[in-house]
Amino acid sequence: MKLEVEGLTVYFPYESIYPEQVEYMRELKRALDAGGHALLEMPTGTGKTAALLSLIVSYSIHKSFKFKLLYCTRTVHEMEKTLAELRLLASHLPTPTSLLALGLSSRKNLCVNPHVLSAQSRDSVDAACRRLTASWVRSLAHDNPQVPTCPFFESYDRAASAGPDTLLLPPGVYTLGDLRSFGRSKGWCPYFLARQMIRYANVVVYSYQYLLDPKVATIISKEMQKECVVVFDEAHNIDNVCIEALSVSIRKQTLEGATRNLTQMSQEIERLKATDAGRLRAEYNRLVDGLAQRGNLAITDAWLGNPALPDDILKEAVPGNIRRAEHFLSVLRRLVQYLKSRLLTEKVETENPVNFCAAINSQAGIDQKMLKFCYDRLHSLMLTLEITNTDEFMHIQTVCDFATLVSTYARGFSIIIEPYDERMPTIPDPVLQLSCHDASLAIKPVFDRFQSVIITSGTLSPIDLYPRLLNFSPVISRSFTMSLTRDCICPMVLTRGSDQLPVSTKFDMRSDPGVVRNYGRLLLEMVAAVPDGIVCFFVSYSYMDGIVNSWNEMGILQDVMQHKLVFIETQDVVETTLALDNYRKACDCGRGAVFFSVARGKVAEGIDFDRHYGRLVIMFGVPFQYTLSRILLARLEYLRETFQIKEGDFLTFDALRQAAQCVGRVIRSKADYGMMIFADKRYSRHDKRSKLPGWILSHLHDAHLNLSTDMALHIAREFLRRMAQPYDKTGCGSKKTLLSEEDVMKMSEGAMDTY
Amino acid sequence: MYGAGVAFQPTSSARGSSKEKKRRDEDDEEEEDDNEGKGTDAWERAYADERSWEDLQEDESGLLRPIDTKTLVHAQYRKRLLLRSSTGGSVASRIQKGLIRYLYIVIDLSRAASETDYRPSRMAVVAKQAEAFIREFFDQNPLSHVGLVTMKDGLAHRLTEIGGSPEVQIKALMGKLECCGEASLQNALELVHGYLSQIPSYGHREVLILSSALTTCDPGDVMETVQRCKKAKIRCSVIGLSAEVFICKHLCEETGGTYTVALNESHFKELLLEHAPPPPAIAEYAAANLIKMGFPQRGAEGVVSICSCHKEAKVGGGYTCPRCKVRVCELPTECRTCGLTLVSSPHLARSYHHLFPVAPFDEVSPHGRPGQRLPTTCFGCQQSFVGQGGAQPSLRTSCPKCNQFFCIDCDIYIHESLHNCPGCESQRNSSV
């Protein structure tokens, strides 16, 4: 259907539209018109992605494709879903438009060369690809046909070299699978094809890292012009992604590996000196000229960029005392030695970067400027040495990464050295962490560079905190609610067990057998009353292990098993995937199942428990972070000093957004229904509860705020019966929840009249 | 017209004025309590058993009001009627209906059936309503057959063979009421599938599962069994007592049945009775077919003969098979000796109305269109439309064919029991 949003014709791929989607589009258009950033919260299951894509693509048609849409997703799965939505939209666009949209992912997801694909991890696929496609390998193969190269890359290169602007990919929407099959049919390498084509594409869908991680961003996204619209979907954890992009942790193994790498490199240098001294000489000369010419490198040699980002670094010349390869290696050796000595500490140490650099300077004789250039110097050296198995050189790269970061940023970071894990003090496991506290550092260049950045998710509450955390000022920030034909979500706050004693996972109460039993009784009552799938979230792995153990001893687990099968998430991904598979099977065949999972775990973030896979989700406790963690304490302090955010506020905000994320897993569309139980007395307090997203709060009736187990059971039974009745999807009268084209027309006319 | 209409009256009036019925039920319960519930004090009992709060509902301004049961029932009835006429059974569309039905009722006697959210227990409610259903079923489908299967301890067990006599079934059901163990949907379906696949091709195979349990504990892949049922053209319907279960929904969708979940006892009864009228026949399956039937004569009084169903000598009554002259006690049935289907002509006539239902009446606003004078009394019962003491005039309807006006109670009676419009019938008589 077509609709008008404030004078803009929007092509929408479905026959009818939800009213909140129209609202969403209107706000989005205003943000685009204003050329500013926006923060939009809309519950899952209301067609956020469809609304976003339709509006932005229509807007860009209106502006005759002046700008690109960069759409960032968290996972490959979401990327595929977005592209599928986009394809549907493309088929509803007016015919003469030539929309080119594609997904971009790592080599592991795009490669079609069977030899390369046989490698397991992402890094080894990258290395295997480099081994076949690096420029020196290819020039070697030119002379000697025995040297293996990648046939896909070679034929792609021939096609691409025909002219810089040849459009290799006909317009259309390409998912990763489409790119692969297109590459296979043409015999072209899909990865490099996609890398090349993002320059011409109208819509690019890729992962957060391509924009946020400065190392990746510099090579992938630097050519994007200012007028791009950037969308971060499911962005409730964006601050954590930013922080992780700039944090480095170094363990004993890292340093040992780095030492090995150094030895290997020095041997290589010796060999090169004997055979081809000219190459080292050439590198030296290049470094004298500065690092700025890296743009001329062949596409296959391109390296993860400098993590520290400031442009001036590229204009400066490399300091003289690390220009010579052997000098640089000895600097690195001293650095590794120094870090090793720091790891030997017996007590926890916290330091800020300035002090740390000063200490390195005085003890190892490496000044800040040398540290700053470590990463680029290493990169250049590895190219000179023609090292292709980059995956083995991960360790020394990590060390250089660390050195560059620590010397570049004076604020917003801290270095924490812990001799052992706080939870297992007997096992020595020293770790040196450079942790970033300021999410705005990584995302700042994105805000600065692009005209409109849209941050959107199902849970962004409280919506005023994000601009402070990310240090930007949105022109639009709004939270939308869901229009429903029936009350299909039923949140409840359970504060007491069946014996009327309060339940909580507060530290002093969590091991109380009464609380454990009350939680067990709750689960037991619920498995008897709720059909198909139930998902339980616990606050941490250790707490889950503990409580499941006690339930087993009390015999509660056996009783639960009479009604439903029990599956548990573990830290092992393969095991968890298997458990999820079987969980789904058990739900399908009517046996029923319970899934025990952990807030902040993989399952809580990425797996949907929609329809019968999740009729009820129980959140046992409030998922606060581990508050004794040094990193968290340092970050809290930083937040208080820099952004005036109180510790308590931040912790509650973080815990509640995790809880909302967990319970939001059960409802993924309007036709769906599900119950949510927040089982902790602390949820009934206003300061905690009010931080839940609006679409949950609007269904949380006052009568459901302070329940005991039996009351919750009664409500659950009633709710399930009510939801099982047939209902009318479109709603009626003023409560219309599905609008046809005429309805939208009428609405906009009505709006005109009121002005 | 039919004798049957009169016989139906108690049920229909109970449905029409369910308030009255409700009160009667409550009285019954109280009496029972007096007999057995000596343990609880009077004030406890009043709240525990009567559930008087469920008769209240909150209106827009937050005030508590008693639920207006009568209008609610009327509205529901109208909705149902229109729904039925739109999905099938309207004269114009000439939907084929399976009149000869072979129905297995699967009763869930697993552990979940002992729960007490229905009073006194789910199992007792199911048994009570199943009894009512079996009677109603045979009233509406005299040519059909019913059998009972129970699920308990993870097994399915056939309680009664499929047969045409309500009394036998009810007796068997009442004797077997105890519940334990798990329910197994797959076992029940396999068992029923085994029995129903022997049914002659003109019969409609149906399963109605009254399920209390929310889980099914199966020995194999239940999906395969669902597909086999689909292939054997067994129409499976489920009525759940507590919540929607995915596999049941899947089963019903696959086999063309209906899946409903009861809110409370009266809703459960309603849902159950919806299965009494024959469903539309599955298209590819509804080839016209000639069936051989016998119309036995009633035996003379005082004649002693050996009855084929009980294997004993009986005096008087009974019917004689026209082909092999054997004596049977009840109609309709199948002759034990020659296998002929034995029916009486009223049975056939009673099944007939499903094919030619009375068109749903149009609702008329109590004040009528301007310039039109409305009769003040119902054509059926001759009672005044205007309530006593100038109360709000009650709802009235009119037949689209003869344009006579009826009150809502007569409307219900005509559609549910009589199956003929008095207005149209009297017109035809006068014109002839």
Tab-separated table of C-alpha atoms in Angstrom, chain B residues 147-407:
chain	number	residue	atom	x	y	z
B	147	GLY	CA	-18.094	-44.765	21.538
B	148	LEU	CA	-16.060	-43.819	24.587
B	149	VAL	CA	-12.324	-43.903	25.131
B	150	THR	CA	-10.464	-42.866	28.268
B	151	MET	CA	-6.896	-41.714	28.698
B	152	LYS	CA	-5.084	-42.437	31.928
B	153	ASP	CA	-1.725	-43.727	33.130
B	154	GLY	CA	-0.258	-42.934	29.751
B	155	LEU	CA	-2.588	-45.444	28.084
B	156	ALA	CA	-5.786	-45.222	26.116
B	157	HIS	CA	-8.563	-47.601	26.950
B	158	ARG	CA	-11.784	-48.257	25.097
B	159	LEU	CA	-14.633	-47.972	27.530
B	160	THR	CA	-17.466	-48.859	25.193
B	161	GLU	CA	-17.784	-50.155	21.692
B	162	ILE	CA	-19.209	-47.789	19.183
B	163	GLY	CA	-22.981	-48.032	19.293
B	164	GLY	CA	-26.254	-46.274	18.857
B	165	SER	CA	-27.663	-46.402	22.342
B	166	PRO	CA	-27.154	-43.489	24.726
B	167	GLU	CA	-28.000	-45.456	27.860
B	168	VAL	CA	-25.224	-47.998	27.441
B	169	GLN	CA	-22.627	-45.311	26.946
B	170	ILE	CA	-23.699	-43.230	29.905
B	171	LYS	CA	-23.785	-46.201	32.204
B	172	ALA	CA	-20.292	-47.223	31.194
B	173	LEU	CA	-18.978	-43.716	31.658
B	174	MET	CA	-20.364	-43.205	35.133
B	175	GLY	CA	-18.912	-46.425	36.405
B	176	LYS	CA	-15.315	-45.593	35.528
B	177	LEU	CA	-14.584	-42.267	37.102
B	178	GLU	CA	-11.177	-42.168	38.700
B	179	CYS	CA	-8.106	-40.434	37.433
B	180	CYS	CA	-4.387	-40.947	37.695
B	181	GLY	CA	-1.193	-40.776	35.654
B	182	GLU	CA	-0.476	-38.992	32.430
B	183	ALA	CA	-2.539	-38.467	29.319
B	184	SER	CA	-1.275	-39.712	25.992
B	185	LEU	CA	-2.730	-38.116	22.936
B	186	GLN	CA	-0.872	-40.387	20.591
B	187	ASN	CA	-2.106	-43.593	22.207
B	188	ALA	CA	-5.676	-42.358	22.161
B	189	LEU	CA	-5.482	-41.327	18.527
B	190	GLU	CA	-3.881	-44.600	17.516
B	191	LEU	CA	-6.575	-46.580	19.269
B	192	VAL	CA	-9.381	-44.560	17.758
B	193	HIS	CA	-7.728	-44.660	14.369
B	194	GLY	CA	-7.661	-48.443	14.589
B	195	TYR	CA	-11.379	-48.648	15.279
B	196	LEU	CA	-12.559	-45.913	12.971
B	197	SER	CA	-10.711	-47.121	9.922
B	198	GLN	CA	-13.100	-50.101	9.756
B	199	ILE	CA	-16.152	-47.879	9.475
B	200	PRO	CA	-17.957	-48.012	6.090
B	201	SER	CA	-17.146	-45.144	3.769
B	202	TYR	CA	-20.486	-43.337	4.052
B	203	GLY	CA	-19.991	-42.783	7.779
B	204	HIS	CA	-18.264	-39.663	9.035
B	205	ARG	CA	-15.365	-40.387	11.336
B	206	GLU	CA	-14.998	-38.022	14.191
B	207	VAL	CA	-13.106	-37.783	17.449
B	208	LEU	CA	-13.960	-35.378	20.206
B	209	ILE	CA	-11.299	-35.048	22.877
B	210	LEU	CA	-12.219	-33.527	26.218
B	211	SER	CA	-8.802	-32.671	27.492
B	212	SER	CA	-7.884	-31.529	30.980
B	213	ALA	CA	-4.185	-32.170	30.710
B	214	LEU	CA	-1.729	-29.631	29.389
B	215	THR	CA	0.886	-32.197	28.471
B	216	THR	CA	0.838	-35.401	26.529
B	217	CYS	CA	3.273	-38.172	27.273
B	218	ASP	CA	3.723	-40.123	24.066
B	219	PRO	CA	5.676	-43.222	23.128
B	220	GLY	CA	6.561	-41.941	19.656
B	221	ASP	CA	6.183	-39.047	17.315
B	222	VAL	CA	2.688	-37.677	17.724
B	223	MET	CA	3.027	-35.658	14.499
B	224	GLU	CA	3.036	-38.859	12.465
B	225	THR	CA	-0.145	-39.978	14.168
B	226	VAL	CA	-1.742	-36.645	13.355
B	227	GLN	CA	-0.857	-37.141	9.723
B	228	ARG	CA	-2.283	-40.644	9.752
B	229	CYS	CA	-5.543	-39.363	11.188
B	230	LYS	CA	-5.600	-36.744	8.484
B	231	LYS	CA	-5.076	-39.394	5.848
B	232	ALA	CA	-7.827	-41.564	7.302
B	233	LYS	CA	-10.131	-38.507	7.171
B	234	ILE	CA	-10.840	-38.547	10.856
B	235	ARG	CA	-12.060	-35.176	11.982
B	236	CYS	CA	-10.531	-34.451	15.374
B	237	SER	CA	-11.880	-31.756	17.658
B	238	VAL	CA	-10.627	-30.822	21.085
B	239	ILE	CA	-12.227	-28.978	23.950
B	240	GLY	CA	-9.640	-27.919	26.491
B	241	LEU	CA	-10.494	-27.153	30.077
B	242	SER	CA	-7.632	-24.913	31.029
B	243	ALA	CA	-5.461	-23.438	28.288
B	244	GLU	CA	-4.481	-23.589	24.662
B	245	VAL	CA	-2.024	-26.362	23.882
B	246	PHE	CA	-0.086	-26.182	20.673
B	247	ILE	CA	-0.305	-29.832	19.681
B	248	CYS	CA	-4.093	-29.880	20.106
B	249	LYS	CA	-4.419	-26.799	17.970
B	250	HIS	CA	-2.187	-28.361	15.378
B	251	LEU	CA	-4.222	-31.573	15.413
B	252	CYS	CA	-7.486	-29.717	14.891
B	253	GLU	CA	-6.111	-27.521	12.147
B	254	GLU	CA	-4.709	-30.495	10.291
B	255	THR	CA	-7.786	-32.674	10.495
B	256	GLY	CA	-10.374	-29.941	10.000
B	257	GLY	CA	-11.811	-30.027	13.476
B	258	THR	CA	-12.376	-27.177	15.901
B	259	TYR	CA	-10.342	-26.321	18.945
B	260	THR	CA	-11.926	-24.450	21.800
B	261	VAL	CA	-11.072	-23.784	25.409
B	262	ALA	CA	-13.718	-23.452	28.052
B	263	LEU	CA	-13.831	-20.462	30.386
B	264	ASN	CA	-16.122	-22.041	32.937
B	265	GLU	CA	-18.642	-24.793	33.313
B	266	SER	CA	-21.489	-23.175	31.412
B	267	HIS	CA	-19.132	-22.191	28.617
B	268	PHE	CA	-17.841	-25.725	28.523
B	269	LYS	CA	-21.380	-27.009	28.139
B	270	GLU	CA	-22.010	-24.594	25.341
B	271	LEU	CA	-18.851	-25.590	23.519
B	272	LEU	CA	-19.667	-29.238	23.913
B	273	LEU	CA	-23.176	-28.841	22.562
B	274	GLU	CA	-21.802	-27.068	19.520
B	275	HIS	CA	-20.551	-30.451	18.448
B	276	ALA	CA	-24.052	-31.943	18.431
B	277	PRO	CA	-25.246	-30.663	15.044
B	278	PRO	CA	-23.503	-32.404	12.169
B	279	PRO	CA	-20.502	-30.624	10.682
B	280	PRO	CA	-20.304	-29.871	6.971
B	281	ALA	CA	-18.999	-32.865	5.063
B	282	ILE	CA	-15.443	-32.830	3.822
B	283	ALA	CA	-15.787	-32.050	0.120
B	284	GLU	CA	-13.762	-34.786	-1.573
B	285	TYR	CA	-15.248	-37.251	0.798
B	286	ALA	CA	-18.886	-36.485	0.341
B	287	ALA	CA	-19.649	-38.589	-2.717
B	288	ALA	CA	-23.344	-39.362	-2.858
B	289	ASN	CA	-23.873	-42.886	-1.715
B	290	LEU	CA	-26.855	-45.205	-1.423
B	291	ILE	CA	-27.191	-46.978	1.888
B	292	LYS	CA	-29.304	-50.008	2.542
B	293	MET	CA	-31.552	-49.543	5.573
B	294	GLY	CA	-34.256	-51.506	7.234
B	295	PHE	CA	-37.363	-50.109	8.905
B	296	PRO	CA	-38.299	-52.749	11.477
B	297	GLN	CA	-41.783	-53.259	12.793
B	298	ARG	CA	-42.552	-52.957	16.443
B	299	GLY	CA	-43.224	-56.378	17.941
B	300	ALA	CA	-46.655	-57.138	19.309
B	301	GLU	CA	-47.284	-56.950	23.038
B	302	GLY	CA	-47.056	-60.169	24.955
B	303	VAL	CA	-44.983	-62.086	22.477
B	304	VAL	CA	-41.975	-63.829	23.972
B	305	SER	CA	-38.862	-63.812	21.848
B	306	ILE	CA	-35.105	-64.044	22.260
B	307	CYS	CA	-33.480	-60.686	21.995
B	308	SER	CA	-30.307	-60.554	19.946
B	309	CYS	CA	-28.693	-57.760	21.888
B	310	HIS	CA	-29.025	-59.175	25.404
B	311	LYS	CA	-29.147	-62.857	24.471
B	312	GLU	CA	-32.149	-63.545	26.685
B	313	ALA	CA	-35.833	-64.091	26.318
B	314	LYS	CA	-37.964	-60.936	26.548
B	315	VAL	CA	-41.643	-60.334	26.660
B	316	GLY	CA	-43.251	-57.763	24.381
B	317	GLY	CA	-41.842	-54.598	22.908
B	318	GLY	CA	-38.774	-54.675	20.706
B	319	TYR	CA	-38.424	-54.480	16.948
B	320	THR	CA	-38.059	-57.143	14.298
B	321	CYS	CA	-35.490	-56.904	11.560
B	322	PRO	CA	-37.273	-56.958	8.185
B	323	ARG	CA	-34.554	-59.106	6.605
B	324	CYS	CA	-33.673	-61.838	9.108
B	325	LYS	CA	-36.579	-61.422	11.564
B	326	VAL	CA	-34.358	-61.189	14.579
B	327	ARG	CA	-35.545	-59.176	17.572
B	328	VAL	CA	-33.695	-56.022	18.687
B	329	CYS	CA	-34.490	-53.872	21.697
B	330	GLU	CA	-33.664	-50.385	20.519
B	331	LEU	CA	-33.500	-48.280	17.419
B	332	PRO	CA	-31.404	-47.122	15.684
B	333	THR	CA	-28.928	-49.958	15.623
B	334	GLU	CA	-27.272	-52.425	13.384
B	335	CYS	CA	-28.741	-55.908	13.118
B	336	ARG	CA	-26.540	-58.369	14.943
B	337	THR	CA	-27.262	-61.121	12.527
B	338	CYS	CA	-27.392	-59.646	9.038
B	339	GLY	CA	-25.674	-56.307	9.644
B	340	LEU	CA	-28.494	-54.224	8.237
B	341	THR	CA	-28.826	-50.669	9.548
B	342	LEU	CA	-32.104	-50.460	11.363
B	343	VAL	CA	-33.856	-47.117	11.786
B	344	SER	CA	-37.319	-45.776	12.182
B	345	SER	CA	-38.760	-43.166	9.885
B	346	PRO	CA	-38.936	-40.412	12.537
B	347	HIS	CA	-35.184	-40.798	12.938
B	348	LEU	CA	-34.620	-40.022	9.305
B	349	ALA	CA	-37.051	-37.152	9.428
B	350	ARG	CA	-35.333	-35.669	12.451
B	351	SER	CA	-31.970	-35.721	10.739
B	352	TYR	CA	-33.505	-33.990	7.775
B	353	HIS	CA	-33.717	-30.542	9.320
B	354	HIS	CA	-29.933	-30.144	9.292
B	355	LEU	CA	-30.111	-29.956	5.544
B	356	PHE	CA	-32.912	-27.390	5.470
B	357	PRO	CA	-32.504	-25.186	8.485
B	358	VAL	CA	-34.784	-22.291	9.297
B	359	ALA	CA	-33.213	-19.079	8.057
B	360	PRO	CA	-31.948	-16.876	10.864
B	361	PHE	CA	-34.408	-14.193	11.834
B	362	ASP	CA	-33.604	-10.535	11.425
B	363	GLU	CA	-33.263	-8.461	14.498
B	364	VAL	CA	-35.804	-5.647	14.744
B	365	SER	CA	-35.198	-2.567	16.818
B	366	PRO	CA	-37.810	-2.273	19.566
B	367	HIS	CA	-39.136	1.001	18.189
B	368	GLY	CA	-39.345	-0.006	14.560
B	369	ARG	CA	-38.985	2.175	11.537
B	370	PRO	CA	-41.029	5.374	11.476
B	371	GLY	CA	-44.402	4.932	9.887
B	372	GLN	CA	-44.455	1.208	10.441
B	373	ARG	CA	-46.756	-0.286	12.988
B	374	LEU	CA	-45.410	-3.255	14.788
B	375	PRO	CA	-47.601	-5.964	16.260
B	376	THR	CA	-47.519	-5.868	20.024
B	377	THR	CA	-47.500	-9.605	20.575
B	378	CYS	CA	-45.224	-12.443	19.586
B	379	PHE	CA	-46.578	-14.601	16.762
B	380	GLY	CA	-45.383	-17.714	18.527
B	381	CYS	CA	-46.414	-17.432	22.154
B	382	GLN	CA	-48.846	-14.505	21.861
B	383	GLN	CA	-47.181	-12.719	24.717
B	384	SER	CA	-46.850	-8.973	24.669
B	385	PHE	CA	-43.545	-7.498	23.602
B	386	VAL	CA	-43.955	-4.568	25.918
B	387	GLY	CA	-42.670	-5.477	29.329
B	388	GLN	CA	-44.758	-5.086	32.437
B	389	GLY	CA	-44.804	-1.670	34.045
B	390	GLY	CA	-43.461	0.104	30.977
B	391	ALA	CA	-40.081	-1.579	31.215
B	392	GLN	CA	-37.769	-1.529	28.271
B	393	PRO	CA	-39.317	-3.519	25.423
B	394	SER	CA	-37.534	-6.807	24.923
B	395	LEU	CA	-35.633	-7.789	21.816
B	396	ARG	CA	-37.687	-9.063	18.929
B	397	THR	CA	-36.921	-10.701	15.638
B	398	SER	CA	-38.737	-11.285	12.389
B	399	CYS	CA	-38.678	-14.124	9.915
B	400	PRO	CA	-37.314	-12.917	6.565
B	401	LYS	CA	-39.808	-15.090	4.667
B	402	CYS	CA	-43.145	-14.614	6.337
B	403	ASN	CA	-42.334	-11.360	8.142
B	404	GLN	CA	-43.950	-12.489	11.359
B	405	PHE	CA	-42.533	-11.204	14.612
B	406	PHE	CA	-41.236	-13.394	17.393
B	407	CYS	CA	-39.862	-12.832	20.831
